[in-house]
């Protein structure tokens, strides 16, 4: 519990919950004991009064009806209140019983639906109540769940399901207190079709069983957004004593090759910032509809197949998700306004892993690519309705927390830490980061908690003055931001200049295999905005950029082609948009297409067919882009 939690009155919280989202008034059984409330404005849960300590799921996955149904059993800690409030969204609540699944039914009520937050679920409890059993089922509007038909999988034979809970979508497949400030342990029994296997962000099977019933346990406490489930035709391969890969059988060999360095990454991360606390680190390669590059579900990262480049050039994504085992999973942002604490630390940690394993040159190129993206997005945000979103500490009250998931949290956050490292020195900064993880393990922090810890343990003892407030509460990129250069990018720039000044693409003296992904991305990004279409066709003839197969390179090429009016790329771009659901790639492409009337018409036609292939995280974004 944080010191300013007590300053949030019940009245102010209820004004947000019940006026912002037009919810019902408090039920009659709620008493004036409610003098404090959860300070997370993206959750209805009253965790400062009654909180879940452990969640047990007894559920069945039905692909025919596309529902998950069963019982969510919450073991409670009650500070003397007669109501526990859960978060739900698009769930059918059948009944609620106390202390036994077949026990006494209790009174419950739901608030009016809010498009962003869902609904509050009020449950009347007794002082002696230990467990609340919520009997429920999901609906077709449960946004966390992606039900994939066989044709949307790699194997094309069996259906697939996965959940994506970050930021506030777990409430759409489990009724629970959906705030990162309340860490819980959980267990589950999951029944699935016998030909499929279930895995979760917990202990996991390594082969299918004959019953289709799987048991799971997560003994370490985690925030609710990290509870995750996947069901499909999945195979497992070990990579080391505590790591391995899950994937569809047709992808498993490719994935094993791509992620061969995972055991080295784990060892490198531990050498930097202390022991891995989650026992195993495995990765599940999902079908292409997955909206993110990766999701750091503890013990089992969910990863996009778009990183299977065949040359291990996109392995930094695994370094990123592994780093989350410390930053985000071990030490978690208390609210979504503090999201940078998760991602800024993780991008910084990722760069340190990549530097230790692959050298400073590679790490610098990766960081410069991210910095280019930060500069571009920072300019866009400053011109938007919410220029304050360029601050690290956000103010997302009344907004979807997904709106805070920009490169500001990731890259500005990382450069804040890199700049601190430059000022205090790497040895002292590493000691600080290691101490930060150790001191706050299995806890949640606000930005203000972090600033206090930074001042107390690093800046004041070393008599260092630093513009912390400018970085955290100020706009844009501060002037003392670390500067990074790359000799390899300078050589790429030379080739760009030669091409722009008239040298033929075939005379540049380079082959596709000469450069890694990031060098090709940099090459494409440095092409002038007014480049003639004929020159783009020349590059395609030499290097087949539009049909490369590497999603990072193809996305950059499509963006350049759209801006130049290079319509020859449309067949490859349509296939890409139909096959890939990762928001990082498709959102910029649809945005670029929406800028002209003719391109927008074409984009809407493609999207009409592609939308069923996307997760809600992606299609909600694209719906807004294309109106």
Phi, psi and omega in degrees: 000139187254154193300325183272000178301323183291342181277351179273106184284157176303323183297314183294322179294315182291328175301318178294310188291325190254347174256317180301320183248015175056039181280165179292161173292166180299140175300158184298328185285351177284134188253173179283009172295342185282080181264350177218166185208170174298134183273002180272111184285001175257016178217142174278346192298138179264061188291341176282353181247308177223128184226149173284134173257324180217140178242132171241131178252131171237097193225160176233137179258119182245108181286337179292312180269353184054054178224150165249127183222154179154216186232131170254113185254119184253117171277125193255154162243116187248124179268023174106032183240158184257008180221133170246137184247127177248165174258135174220154175209120178058039176245146171264118178263115185274312176195165178226129180240158183251131171071335175220142177304330179254019185275201184295130175284146181240163180285137174217160181212146177248146175281173178291145185292137172245132185303324182273310189269346186082232183222156168274139174246110181266127181235125178281129180233164176259160176302332182271355183296127178258322185226136173251125180253114181258114179271121191207173170212154177280171179231178180294345180262013179284102193290337182291336189264131172248112177265114183253127174287162183307324183291347178262008177254171179288323183279338176067011184248328187232151176289170182215147175225140168214157176247151176224109189265335184286132005269309187233042181257350179301327179297347179268000171228350174220132172284119185196174177274098194267067176227137180293346182287345181248102179275139182224160166266160177209160175220165183201148165238122188235126177257128182225167175305142189297335181278356183245168177234144177254142173224154181220176175279066187195197171299144187225149172289159176244004173202160178291153172243172186280344186268334187077012179248126184234142180247145185222154175211132172242104185280333178274144182284138181223158172287158188297330183292348180265002173282123187217150181223141170221144181222129179180187175279092191240141177238151181243140172226131177283143174250333181201189183292333181228026180209153179188183186235134166252137177196165171298146184308324182288346181252350193297317181296317180297320181292319179299318177297314186297322188256024185301334183273005182304314179301322177295323179297316180300314180298318180296316180298318179295322178296330180282307193226024171102173189299144172289125191262005191245014175073296180237153170231106178243162179232134173252120175274118184267169172296167188297343183292343183307129190280346183243168172293313177204157174231126192280038179307126188300139183074339185213088175297133170270128186230148177283144175288351180292348177271359176278072186280345180089353181230011179061021183281347182248021184291347178300334177299321178291322175300321179296309183293324175297317179302329177299341178297340173258304185263109183117303181276315180280315176237119194242145172299134182288327176222169180285347170292340182256023187304329182299333178299324175290306193272325178297314177298322183291317178295320176299312180299317177305314182296327179289322176297313182295322178296316182294324184272321191240359176100160185293326180300313181294316180300319180296320179295317178299317182291322179293321176302315180293322180295320176302318180293323178297314181301315181295314182289326177301317179295318180296316183294321181295337177268357188271185178292337184234070179299338179291352176289356173277356174283151172290312176282117185265169173225090188254017179303129179080005180237161174291126181299341175302335180293343178270000183271063180251176179293347176299308180299318185284301194268316174299320177300317180293319180290330171302313180290321177298320180292320173301317178301318179299322184285317186266342184098146186297319184299313180292323181291320177299320177298319178297312182296317179298319177295322178300312180293318183292318183292323188251015184301138181061032177228171177244149182227149167267168176300321181295323174299317179298314181300318178299317181292319178300312181296314186292321189255344184234303189286309182295312180301331181259009177053047183250131173260132183216144183279059182303314183297323179297321179290316189273317186250001182255165183279158168064204184251114182301154187292338181270016180300139178307139176258131180237136175237161180221119178297324180291324175292327177298322177292323175297318179302324178299318179293322178299313181298320178299316181293315181297328181273010169115351180292140180292151179301323182286349180258006182285346177076027179231148172246164180305322185282353182288332184243150172276172185309314186294328177292320176294320176300316180295318178304311183294320182294334183272356177294140182295150184294336182259024182297134181294149179301324181300324180287327176293321177297324179296317178295320179295322179295326182277323190234355182050053181296324183289340179240028188301315186100345176266117188297325179298311182292317181296320179299314178301319181292318179298320181296318177295317181296319179299313182297327183272351184080029182273084187284349178299341181280354188298319179301315178292323180293321178296316178299322179296312182293332177285330188262334188250130179249006183289121187299326180305326182269312189284327181297313177298325180293312178296324178298313179297320180293330184285355186279344175233149186299316184293316178296324182292321176300314178298317181298317180296324178295317177296315184297326178305323180271330185276333187306319179298344180273355187257149171286159181302325178304320180278312186289334174296320178293314183289325175306315181292321181296318183264007180057000000 
